[in-house]
Amino acid sequence: MNILIINASPRKNGLISNMLGIMRARIEEKGCNVEFVRANDLAVKPCTGCMSCRKSAKCVLPEDDSQRVLKLLQDADAVIVGAPCYWGNIPGQLKLLFDRMVYGMMRDTPRFPEPLMKGKRAILISTSTTPYPFNRLFNQTHGAIRALKEILGYAGIKLVGTIERGGTQMHPELSDKDRRKCEKLVDKLF
Ligand SMILES: Cc1cc2nc3c(=O)[nH]c(=O)nc-3n(C[C@H](O)[C@H](O)[C@H](O)COP(=O)(O)O)c2cc1C
């Protein structure tokens, strides 16, 4: 099994990075192949909104890291996306990336969009300084997860589970419970 991990946190020792590290180690223990991408290390130009990719299934912009990540996603059986909540949503660099990959993820038809990534599965994780239960009730981590569900849902990628970890300012360290949650969720892929 091939698993792609996309880390949208710029903080190398933040909670998202640490949770993804635990998940990565668990996957590697099972002998699966992991590709790991940090959104902030990518060179991706913003989508110009020309819509020509909807017909040609190609982007008119010069090739950059968005095509490379799209290929990794196409080759993956499952994707794990870690995104801290920024303004009740996902960080801009991750949004840029998904905007540029739209033609490989869904196809416009006169009626409903056609998903191009059926059969793949996803795990989503988000963090916020807003503590539980307000991170969920006020669409903080929940806003980031909702945005990711929208994107992956149109691609036909099935959700295996999510982790929403609030209160990161008051509790900046992962607890044993957080660690176990990460491992248990990853185990659902096998
Ligand atoms: C630009 C920016 C916007 C943010 N917006 C929110 C927000 O809307 N709600 C919130 O609770 N926390 C917000 N935060 C705080 C982050 O979600 C929080 O620091 C998170 O724990 C970072 O996770 P990480 O350590 O995994 O990167 C924001 C942080 C930044 C840098």
XYZ file of N, CA, C and O and ligand atoms in Angstrom:
791
model
N 0.851 -1.198 0.000
C 0.000 0.000 0.000
C 0.892 1.256 0.000
O 1.892 1.327 0.691
N 0.484 2.240 -0.823
C 1.185 3.531 -0.883
C 0.378 4.573 -0.126
O -0.815 4.736 -0.396
N 1.028 5.293 0.775
C 0.318 6.317 1.531
C 1.030 7.657 1.378
O 2.252 7.742 1.544
N 0.245 8.659 1.026
C 0.791 10.012 0.899
C 0.397 10.819 2.132
O -0.778 10.844 2.515
N 1.394 11.464 2.758
C 1.116 12.352 3.885
C 1.397 13.787 3.434
O 2.482 14.079 2.928
N 0.407 14.660 3.606
C 0.605 16.077 3.281
C 0.544 16.869 4.587
O -0.479 16.869 5.273
N 1.644 17.519 4.911
C 1.723 18.316 6.141
C 1.603 19.797 5.785
O 2.491 20.367 5.153
N 0.501 20.403 6.194
C 0.284 21.820 5.868
C 0.691 22.742 7.007
O 0.402 23.937 6.962
N 1.343 22.189 8.036
C 1.825 23.059 9.114
C 3.261 23.480 8.822
O 4.116 22.634 8.549
N 3.543 24.781 8.931
C 4.934 25.210 8.742
C 5.805 24.924 9.955
O 7.024 25.048 9.892
N 5.176 24.535 11.076
C 5.933 24.336 12.326
C 6.442 22.899 12.402
O 5.669 21.965 12.593
N 7.790 22.796 12.277
C 8.379 21.453 12.174
C 8.234 20.649 13.451
O 8.292 19.430 13.436
N 8.062 21.361 14.588
C 7.878 20.634 15.850
C 6.511 20.946 16.470
O 6.324 20.814 17.668
N 5.558 21.354 15.633
C 4.205 21.630 16.110
C 3.415 20.344 16.287
O 3.931 19.245 16.055
N 2.174 20.509 16.681
C 1.360 19.313 16.963
C 1.043 18.506 15.711
O 1.097 17.277 15.729
N 0.711 19.219 14.636
C 0.405 18.486 13.388
C 1.631 17.674 12.974
O 1.514 16.476 12.670
N 2.805 18.320 12.991
C 4.028 17.615 12.571
C 4.288 16.412 13.466
O 4.654 15.328 12.982
N 4.082 16.573 14.766
C 4.323 15.449 15.675
C 3.295 14.331 15.482
O 3.639 13.149 15.498
N 2.041 14.700 15.277
C 1.017 13.660 15.052
C 1.274 12.916 13.744
O 1.162 11.691 13.684
N 1.658 13.680 12.702
C 1.951 13.015 11.421
C 3.179 12.118 11.545
O 3.258 11.062 10.908
N 4.131 12.543 12.400
C 5.325 11.711 12.633
C 4.951 10.365 13.256
O 5.491 9.319 12.865
N 4.022 10.408 14.207
C 3.568 9.162 14.854
C 2.871 8.270 13.821
O 3.095 7.052 13.761
N 2.055 8.894 12.993
C 1.324 8.120 11.971
C 2.289 7.512 10.955
O 2.159 6.357 10.571
N 3.266 8.321 10.571
C 4.247 7.836 9.594
C 4.991 6.616 10.135
O 5.160 5.607 9.431
N 5.431 6.716 11.412
C 6.184 5.606 12.015
C 5.311 4.343 12.045
O 5.797 3.238 11.757
N 4.041 4.506 12.373
C 3.113 3.362 12.454
C 2.959 2.691 11.077
O 2.934 1.476 10.960
N 2.849 3.538 10.042
C 2.671 3.006 8.680
C 3.939 2.252 8.260
O 3.870 1.170 7.678
N 5.089 2.857 8.573
C 6.345 2.218 8.168
C 6.545 0.884 8.902
O 7.063 -0.062 8.314
N 6.069 0.832 10.152
C 6.118 -0.434 10.912
C 5.381 -1.549 10.180
O 5.740 -2.708 10.250
N 4.313 -1.140 9.477
C 3.486 -2.132 8.755
C 4.109 -2.479 7.399
O 3.531 -3.225 6.624
N 5.222 -1.841 7.080
C 5.929 -2.167 5.837
C 5.356 -1.483 4.605
O 5.630 -1.909 3.481
N 4.570 -0.425 4.791
C 3.998 0.276 3.636
C 4.898 1.418 3.198
O 5.693 1.933 3.981
N 4.714 1.806 1.941
C 5.495 2.909 1.400
C 4.837 4.251 1.748
O 3.632 4.409 1.554
N 5.619 5.186 2.289
C 5.073 6.504 2.636
C 5.782 7.577 1.830
O 7.014 7.613 1.758
N 4.998 8.452 1.209
C 5.543 9.675 0.602
C 5.133 10.822 1.508
O 3.972 10.884 1.941
N 6.060 11.720 1.797
C 5.789 12.794 2.755
C 6.055 14.142 2.089
O 7.128 14.367 1.535
N 5.049 15.009 2.120
C 5.169 16.306 1.466
C 4.860 17.407 2.477
O 3.863 17.335 3.189
N 5.731 18.429 2.537
C 5.424 19.602 3.379
C 4.944 20.722 2.458
O 5.698 21.157 1.573
N 3.721 21.164 2.672
C 3.139 22.167 1.770
C 4.019 23.414 1.684
O 4.157 24.011 0.614
N 4.642 23.787 2.808
C 5.435 25.019 2.808
C 6.763 24.899 2.074
O 7.401 25.911 1.804
N 7.172 23.673 1.759
C 8.406 23.492 0.978
C 8.129 23.494 -0.527
O 9.056 23.418 -1.329
N 6.839 23.509 -0.906
C 6.504 23.374 -2.327
C 6.547 24.721 -3.039
O 6.208 25.747 -2.458
N 6.939 24.668 -4.306
C 6.824 25.849 -5.159
C 5.577 25.636 -6.010
O 5.566 24.769 -6.895
N 4.518 26.357 -5.689
C 3.252 26.210 -6.430
C 2.701 27.605 -6.715
O 2.407 28.369 -5.790
N 2.554 27.913 -7.993
C 1.977 29.213 -8.370
C 0.459 29.160 -8.173
O -0.159 28.116 -8.376
N -0.174 30.286 -7.817
C -1.634 30.247 -7.637
C -2.383 30.002 -8.949
O -1.929 30.433 -10.012
N -3.503 29.315 -8.844
C -4.409 29.097 -9.981
C -4.859 30.465 -10.519
O -5.127 31.388 -9.741
N -4.920 30.594 -11.856
C -5.356 31.871 -12.442
C -6.859 31.883 -12.716
O -7.394 32.890 -13.189
N -7.533 30.751 -12.473
C -8.994 30.702 -12.667
C -9.417 30.690 -14.121
O -10.567 31.014 -14.427
N -8.514 30.308 -15.044
C -8.856 30.372 -16.479
C -9.853 29.285 -16.873
O -10.517 29.397 -17.903
N -9.951 28.217 -16.071
C -10.888 27.098 -16.275
C -10.528 26.217 -17.477
O -11.272 25.302 -17.799
N -9.408 26.468 -18.155
C -9.112 25.643 -19.330
C -8.777 24.201 -18.940
O -9.015 23.282 -19.718
N -8.284 24.004 -17.725
C -7.959 22.622 -17.304
C -9.220 21.764 -17.222
O -9.147 20.541 -17.312
N -10.375 22.398 -17.057
C -11.629 21.624 -16.951
C -11.954 20.919 -18.272
O -12.673 19.940 -18.310
N -11.431 21.469 -19.363
C -11.655 20.830 -20.673
C -10.455 19.981 -21.085
O -10.598 18.875 -21.573
N -9.247 20.529 -20.852
C -8.051 19.863 -21.375
C -7.445 18.872 -20.382
O -6.599 18.073 -20.745
N -7.873 18.926 -19.118
C -7.271 18.136 -18.036
C -5.780 18.398 -17.906
O -5.002 17.521 -17.527
N -5.381 19.616 -18.268
C -3.976 20.036 -18.112
C -3.974 21.474 -17.621
O -4.888 22.229 -17.950
N -2.930 21.832 -16.897
C -2.834 23.212 -16.419
C -1.991 24.025 -17.405
O -0.978 23.534 -17.891
N -2.439 25.248 -17.692
C -1.705 26.076 -18.661
C -0.438 26.690 -18.056
O 0.429 27.168 -18.788
N -0.338 26.691 -16.732
C 0.835 27.297 -16.091
C 2.059 26.400 -16.273
O 1.914 25.181 -16.468
N 3.256 26.982 -16.220
C 4.464 26.152 -16.312
C 4.476 25.108 -15.193
O 3.948 25.352 -14.110
N 5.087 23.962 -15.506
C 5.102 22.867 -14.542
C 5.761 23.306 -13.224
O 6.783 23.993 -13.246
N 5.168 22.912 -12.098
C 5.773 23.176 -10.793
C 5.454 22.000 -9.871
O 5.071 20.923 -10.346
N 5.563 22.201 -8.562
C 5.381 21.069 -7.648
C 3.934 20.546 -7.593
O 3.696 19.457 -7.079
N 2.968 21.316 -8.107
C 1.577 20.832 -8.043
C 1.399 19.563 -8.885
O 0.700 18.630 -8.478
N 2.059 19.507 -10.043
C 1.957 18.287 -10.875
C 2.624 17.110 -10.180
O 2.136 15.978 -10.248
N 3.736 17.398 -9.503
C 4.467 16.321 -8.798
C 3.590 15.752 -7.675
O 3.468 14.528 -7.527
N 2.923 16.619 -6.914
C 2.088 16.133 -5.802
C 0.842 15.436 -6.359
O 0.398 14.421 -5.816
N 0.305 15.950 -7.460
C -0.866 15.280 -8.061
C -0.513 13.837 -8.441
O -1.284 12.913 -8.191
N 0.666 13.644 -9.000
C 1.107 12.291 -9.384
C 1.225 11.408 -8.130
O 0.812 10.244 -8.136
N 1.770 11.987 -7.054
C 1.890 11.210 -5.798
C 0.505 10.813 -5.291
O 0.302 9.697 -4.816
N -0.452 11.740 -5.402
C -1.819 11.459 -4.945
C -2.468 10.398 -5.842
O -3.155 9.485 -5.353
N -2.239 10.503 -7.140
C -2.802 9.507 -8.066
C -2.240 8.115 -7.788
O -2.946 7.119 -7.902
N -0.979 8.058 -7.367
C -0.333 6.757 -7.107
C -0.625 6.226 -5.707
O -0.247 5.101 -5.381
N -1.261 7.052 -4.860
C -1.475 6.645 -3.455
C -2.789 5.877 -3.294
O -3.762 6.123 -4.007
N -2.785 4.938 -2.346
C -4.031 4.251 -1.976
C -4.768 5.061 -0.915
O -5.982 4.973 -0.791
N -4.000 5.807 -0.133
C -4.613 6.612 0.926
C -3.798 7.881 1.119
O -2.592 7.908 0.844
N -4.493 8.921 1.602
C -3.811 10.187 1.865
C -4.137 10.638 3.295
O -5.272 10.477 3.748
N -3.117 11.150 3.973
C -3.319 11.730 5.306
C -2.982 13.206 5.186
O -1.880 13.564 4.751
N -3.956 14.058 5.522
C -3.717 15.498 5.432
C -3.756 16.094 6.831
O -4.728 15.912 7.568
N -2.693 16.802 7.196
C -2.641 17.498 8.484
C -2.645 18.999 8.229
O -1.765 19.515 7.537
N -3.658 19.685 8.776
C -3.793 21.116 8.501
C -4.185 21.858 9.773
O -5.296 21.668 10.276
N -3.309 22.731 10.293
C -3.745 23.557 11.420
C -4.846 24.503 10.954
O -4.917 24.835 9.771
N -5.687 24.899 11.881
C -6.755 25.849 11.557
C -6.163 27.245 11.439
O -5.536 27.739 12.387
N -6.309 27.858 10.265
C -5.945 29.262 10.069
C -7.218 30.001 9.662
O -7.806 29.690 8.629
N -7.663 30.936 10.486
C -8.890 31.685 10.203
C -10.081 30.758 9.955
O -10.840 30.957 8.994
N -10.204 29.742 10.748
C -11.336 28.823 10.597
C -11.274 27.993 9.328
O -12.290 27.439 8.899
N -10.077 27.884 8.735
C -9.967 27.189 7.448
C -8.602 26.511 7.364
O -7.880 26.443 8.349
N -8.255 26.032 6.156
C -6.938 25.413 5.981
C -5.908 26.492 5.632
O -6.269 27.541 5.096
N -4.616 26.263 5.906
C -3.595 27.247 5.545
C -3.564 27.495 4.027
O -3.823 26.581 3.221
N -3.229 28.741 3.660
C -3.268 29.151 2.260
C -2.423 28.293 1.325
O -2.836 27.993 0.204
N -1.260 27.866 1.786
C -0.369 27.090 0.905
C -1.016 25.766 0.477
O -0.841 25.315 -0.648
N -1.785 25.182 1.390
C -2.467 23.923 1.065
C -3.617 24.187 0.095
O -3.864 23.406 -0.831
N -4.304 25.297 0.299
C -5.421 25.648 -0.600
C -4.898 25.882 -2.016
O -5.483 25.418 -3.000
N -3.749 26.599 -2.110
C -3.111 26.821 -3.419
C -2.862 25.504 -4.134
O -3.116 25.366 -5.328
N -2.340 24.551 -3.357
C -2.000 23.247 -3.935
C -3.258 22.550 -4.471
O -3.284 22.102 -5.621
N -4.317 22.481 -3.652
C -5.533 21.795 -4.108
C -6.173 22.530 -5.286
O -6.726 21.904 -6.189
N -6.107 23.877 -5.288
C -6.661 24.632 -6.427
C -5.977 24.208 -7.728
O -6.620 24.100 -8.768
N -4.678 23.967 -7.652
C -3.930 23.627 -8.868
C -4.100 22.171 -9.270
O -3.714 21.804 -10.386
N -4.650 21.349 -8.384
C -4.774 19.913 -8.710
C -6.196 19.542 -9.109
O -6.487 18.376 -9.350
N -7.083 20.531 -9.200
C -8.514 20.227 -9.363
C -8.787 19.340 -10.578
O -9.599 18.407 -10.502
N -8.094 19.580 -11.704
C -8.377 18.839 -12.946
C -8.054 17.343 -12.829
O -8.578 16.533 -13.586
N -7.162 17.018 -11.883
C -6.822 15.604 -11.686
C -7.700 14.953 -10.628
O -7.643 13.743 -10.428
N -8.509 15.755 -9.950
C -9.308 15.234 -8.841
C -10.782 15.090 -9.201
O -11.478 14.216 -8.686
N -11.299 15.977 -10.053
C -12.686 15.863 -10.513
C -12.814 16.396 -11.932
O -11.977 17.177 -12.380
N -13.851 15.897 -12.639
C -14.083 16.364 -14.014
C -15.457 17.009 -14.068
O -16.431 16.439 -13.566
N -15.517 18.205 -14.660
C -16.814 18.875 -14.830
C -17.633 18.130 -15.881
O -17.096 17.726 -16.915
N -18.912 17.969 -15.619
C -19.827 17.405 -16.627
C -21.024 18.353 -16.657
O -21.172 19.199 -15.765
N -21.920 18.241 -17.646
C -23.078 19.143 -17.672
C -23.951 18.992 -16.423
O -24.684 19.895 -16.060
N -23.847 17.834 -15.756
C -24.667 17.656 -14.547
C -23.772 17.699 -13.310
O -23.291 18.739 -12.939
N -23.526 16.525 -12.704
C -22.715 16.537 -11.477
C -21.243 16.334 -11.808
O -20.927 15.612 -12.747
N -20.333 16.929 -11.025
C -18.903 16.667 -11.266
C -18.578 15.181 -11.100
O -19.181 14.510 -10.261
N -17.667 14.713 -11.926
C -17.295 13.287 -11.858
C -16.033 13.144 -11.001
O -14.996 13.753 -11.306
N -16.100 12.343 -9.925
C -14.908 12.166 -9.087
C -13.868 11.306 -9.797
O -14.211 10.293 -10.407
N -12.604 11.710 -9.710
C -11.549 10.975 -10.430
C -10.661 10.164 -9.487
O -9.687 9.569 -9.930
N -10.979 10.162 -8.184
C -10.089 9.479 -7.242
C -10.839 8.460 -6.389
O -10.483 8.232 -5.220
N -11.845 7.851 -7.003
C -12.621 6.846 -6.258
C -11.726 5.675 -5.873
O -10.846 5.294 -6.642
N -11.994 5.108 -4.708
C -11.214 3.944 -4.256
C -10.124 4.346 -3.276
O -9.594 3.509 -2.552
N -9.773 5.637 -3.265
C -8.755 6.082 -2.300
C -9.430 6.429 -0.980
O -10.621 6.741 -0.941
N -8.630 6.417 0.101
C -9.172 6.740 1.423
C -8.348 7.859 2.073
O -7.200 8.080 1.688
N -8.972 8.526 3.044
C -8.290 9.675 3.652
C -8.455 9.724 5.157
O -9.483 9.312 5.710
N -7.401 10.262 5.799
C -7.448 10.621 7.219
C -7.137 12.114 7.283
O -6.220 12.582 6.594
N -7.907 12.846 8.083
C -7.708 14.295 8.181
C -7.447 14.672 9.628
O -8.156 14.199 10.525
N -6.454 15.537 9.851
C -6.242 16.016 11.220
C -6.078 17.536 11.224
O -5.552 18.124 10.272
N -6.579 18.152 12.288
C -6.457 19.603 12.413
C -6.202 19.985 13.871
O -6.555 19.235 14.790
N -5.585 21.164 14.049
C -5.283 21.688 15.385
C -5.719 23.154 15.453
O -5.821 23.822 14.422
N -5.977 23.625 16.660
C -6.278 25.060 16.820
C -5.954 25.471 18.249
O -5.946 24.629 19.160
N -5.746 26.776 18.445
C -5.573 27.254 19.819
C -6.924 27.246 20.540
O -6.980 27.085 21.753
N -8.008 27.431 19.802
C -9.349 27.386 20.401
C -9.551 26.012 21.044
O -9.376 24.990 20.374
N -9.902 25.997 22.343
C -10.006 24.693 23.015
C -11.322 23.959 22.712
O -12.299 24.579 22.275
N -11.304 22.666 23.006
C -12.509 21.840 22.904
C -13.529 22.324 23.944
O -13.132 22.669 25.053
N -14.830 22.409 23.691
C -15.527 21.999 22.468
C -15.686 23.129 21.458
O -16.291 22.945 20.412
N -15.082 24.326 21.763
C -15.323 25.492 20.904
C -14.610 25.354 19.555
O -15.011 25.958 18.572
N -13.515 24.562 19.527
C -12.838 24.316 18.248
C -13.774 23.643 17.253
O -13.679 23.840 16.046
N -14.731 22.875 17.803
C -15.701 22.210 16.933
C -16.940 23.082 16.737
O -17.377 23.316 15.616
N -17.472 23.569 17.861
C -18.740 24.311 17.806
C -18.622 25.589 16.970
O -19.550 25.981 16.276
N -17.458 26.253 17.044
C -17.291 27.520 16.334
C -16.470 27.360 15.053
O -15.838 28.311 14.580
N -16.507 26.161 14.509
C -15.884 25.905 13.200
C -14.434 26.350 13.112
O -14.043 27.012 12.145
N -13.648 25.979 14.110
C -12.216 26.282 14.065
C -11.505 25.072 13.445
O -11.372 25.028 12.239
N -11.099 24.069 14.243
C -10.599 22.846 13.587
C -11.688 22.292 12.658
O -11.393 21.753 11.588
N -12.935 22.469 13.070
C -14.048 21.919 12.282
C -14.161 22.609 10.914
O -14.564 21.980 9.934
N -13.798 23.916 10.865
C -13.804 24.641 9.595
C -12.737 24.092 8.653
O -12.973 23.936 7.446
N -11.556 23.785 9.214
C -10.472 23.230 8.387
C -10.861 21.838 7.875
O -10.667 21.516 6.697
N -11.440 21.035 8.763
C -11.847 19.675 8.356
C -12.974 19.749 7.318
O -12.971 19.014 6.329
N -13.905 20.675 7.534
C -15.019 20.811 6.586
C -14.486 21.158 5.178
O -14.919 20.615 4.177
N -13.500 22.084 5.130
C -12.933 22.493 3.839
C -12.255 21.299 3.148
O -12.393 21.101 1.935
N -11.534 20.499 3.937
C -10.850 19.334 3.350
C -11.850 18.280 2.873
O -11.661 17.652 1.830
N -12.930 18.111 3.664
C -13.962 17.140 3.258
C -14.593 17.546 1.937
O -14.909 16.711 1.097
N -14.796 18.844 1.770
C -15.383 19.369 0.529
C -14.492 18.991 -0.666
O -14.961 18.459 -1.669
N -13.192 19.242 -0.516
C -12.253 19.000 -1.620
C -12.161 17.499 -1.916
O -12.336 17.052 -3.046
N -11.891 16.715 -0.870
C -11.663 15.286 -1.094
C -12.956 14.580 -1.480
O -12.951 13.599 -2.232
N -14.081 15.097 -0.977
C -15.386 14.507 -1.309
C -15.662 14.609 -2.792
O -16.089 13.629 -3.424
N -15.391 15.770 -3.396
C -15.611 15.927 -4.843
C -14.694 15.010 -5.652
O -15.015 14.649 -6.774
N -13.548 14.668 -5.057
C -12.622 13.755 -5.753
C -13.044 12.293 -5.582
O -12.490 11.409 -6.217
N -14.016 12.040 -4.704
C -14.481 10.662 -4.479
C -13.643 9.903 -3.467
O -13.720 8.684 -3.369
N -12.825 10.630 -2.704
C -11.958 9.987 -1.708
C -12.753 9.771 -0.427
O -13.384 10.698 0.082
N -12.742 8.521 0.059
C -13.581 8.162 1.212
C -12.870 8.468 2.541
O -11.699 8.117 2.699
N -13.599 9.073 3.441
C -13.010 9.453 4.730
C -12.980 8.268 5.698
O -14.005 7.631 5.944
N -11.795 8.004 6.249
C -11.645 6.922 7.236
C -11.846 7.480 8.648
O -12.407 6.818 9.520
N -11.395 8.710 8.886
C -11.566 9.304 10.206
C -10.832 10.631 10.319
O -10.043 10.998 9.445
N -11.130 11.338 11.418
C -10.528 12.657 11.621
C -10.054 12.793 13.072
O -10.580 12.117 13.972
N -9.082 13.672 13.282
C -8.715 14.078 14.649
C -8.754 15.604 14.683
O -8.154 16.258 13.811
N -9.469 16.148 15.647
C -9.495 17.606 15.842
C -8.943 17.885 17.232
O -9.563 17.532 18.225
N -7.763 18.494 17.291
C -7.096 18.727 18.570
C -7.088 20.231 18.867
O -6.334 20.994 18.241
N -7.942 20.650 19.791
C -7.997 22.061 20.166
C -7.062 22.360 21.329
O -6.354 21.490 21.834
N -7.045 23.636 21.751
C -6.326 24.036 22.965
C -4.823 23.902 22.875
O -4.165 23.584 23.872
N -4.247 24.196 21.705
C -2.802 23.929 21.537
C -1.915 24.944 22.255
O -0.735 24.681 22.448
N -2.505 26.104 22.620
C -1.678 27.066 23.351
C -1.565 26.640 24.824
O -0.493 26.673 25.406
N -2.703 26.200 25.362
C -2.704 25.784 26.773
C -2.046 24.415 26.964
O -1.442 24.141 27.991
N -2.189 23.557 25.960
C -1.635 22.194 26.042
C -0.828 21.910 24.775
O -1.302 21.225 23.863
N 0.397 22.461 24.709
C 1.174 22.345 23.464
C 1.850 20.981 23.256
O 2.427 20.755 22.197
N 1.783 20.107 24.262
C 2.425 18.788 24.109
C 1.365 17.738 23.811
O 0.254 17.808 24.337
N 1.744 16.741 23.042
C 0.822 15.625 22.794
C 0.734 14.766 24.051
O 1.760 14.459 24.661
N -0.478 14.389 24.422
C -0.658 13.481 25.559
C -0.579 12.042 25.044
O -0.611 11.798 23.820
N -0.517 11.092 25.981
C -0.526 9.680 25.569
C -1.815 9.359 24.828
O -1.831 8.564 23.886
N -2.902 10.019 25.269
C -4.203 9.788 24.613
C -4.143 10.267 23.147
O -4.634 9.584 22.244
N -3.527 11.444 22.931
C -3.380 11.952 21.552
C -2.594 10.944 20.699
O -2.947 10.666 19.558
N -1.519 10.423 21.276
C -0.664 9.479 20.532
C -1.436 8.225 20.161
O -1.373 7.743 19.029
N -2.187 7.719 21.142
C -2.968 6.499 20.892
C -4.007 6.734 19.809
O -4.242 5.875 18.964
N -4.633 7.932 19.844
C -5.646 8.284 18.830
C -5.034 8.221 17.425
O -5.645 7.707 16.496
N -3.813 8.769 17.300
C -3.133 8.773 15.994
C -2.903 7.337 15.515
O -3.166 7.002 14.357
N -2.405 6.498 16.418
C -2.087 5.117 16.026
C -3.357 4.341 15.676
O -3.392 3.603 14.695
N -4.394 4.547 16.496
C -5.661 3.818 16.258
C -6.271 4.201 14.919
O -6.790 3.341 14.192
N -6.188 5.492 14.608
C -6.783 5.951 13.346
C -6.021 5.377 12.153
O -6.627 4.912 11.178
N -4.700 5.406 12.233
C -3.898 4.848 11.146
C -4.166 3.353 10.989
O -4.236 2.837 9.856
N -4.365 2.647 12.097
C -4.620 1.202 12.029
C -5.874 0.888 11.217
O -6.006 -0.198 10.666
N -6.794 1.861 11.128
C -8.032 1.638 10.360
C -7.762 1.521 8.862
O -8.622 1.093 8.106
N -6.564 1.947 8.432
C -6.233 1.836 7.013
C -5.866 0.401 6.627
O -5.821 0.055 5.457
N -5.577 -0.427 7.651
C -5.059 -1.781 7.343
C -6.109 -2.858 7.570
O -7.039 -2.684 8.300
C -2.242 32.735 10.363
C -2.819 31.978 11.515
C -4.195 31.919 11.667
C -4.748 31.214 12.739
N -6.107 31.154 12.872
C -6.643 30.490 13.911
C -8.061 30.423 14.082
O -8.829 30.922 13.274
N -8.538 29.752 15.175
C -7.717 29.166 16.098
O -8.213 28.591 17.066
N -6.370 29.177 15.944
C -5.825 29.824 14.881
N -4.462 29.861 14.706
C -3.623 29.113 15.655
C -3.221 27.745 15.100
O -4.341 27.005 14.659
C -2.524 26.976 16.212
O -1.353 27.653 16.574
C -2.237 25.550 15.855
O -2.099 24.853 17.023
C -0.975 25.372 15.057
O -0.810 23.997 14.900
P 0.603 23.310 14.591
O 1.446 23.483 15.801
O 0.196 21.938 14.400
O 1.127 23.995 13.380
C -3.900 30.556 13.654
C -2.501 30.611 13.487
C -1.968 31.307 12.433
C -0.472 31.333 12.253
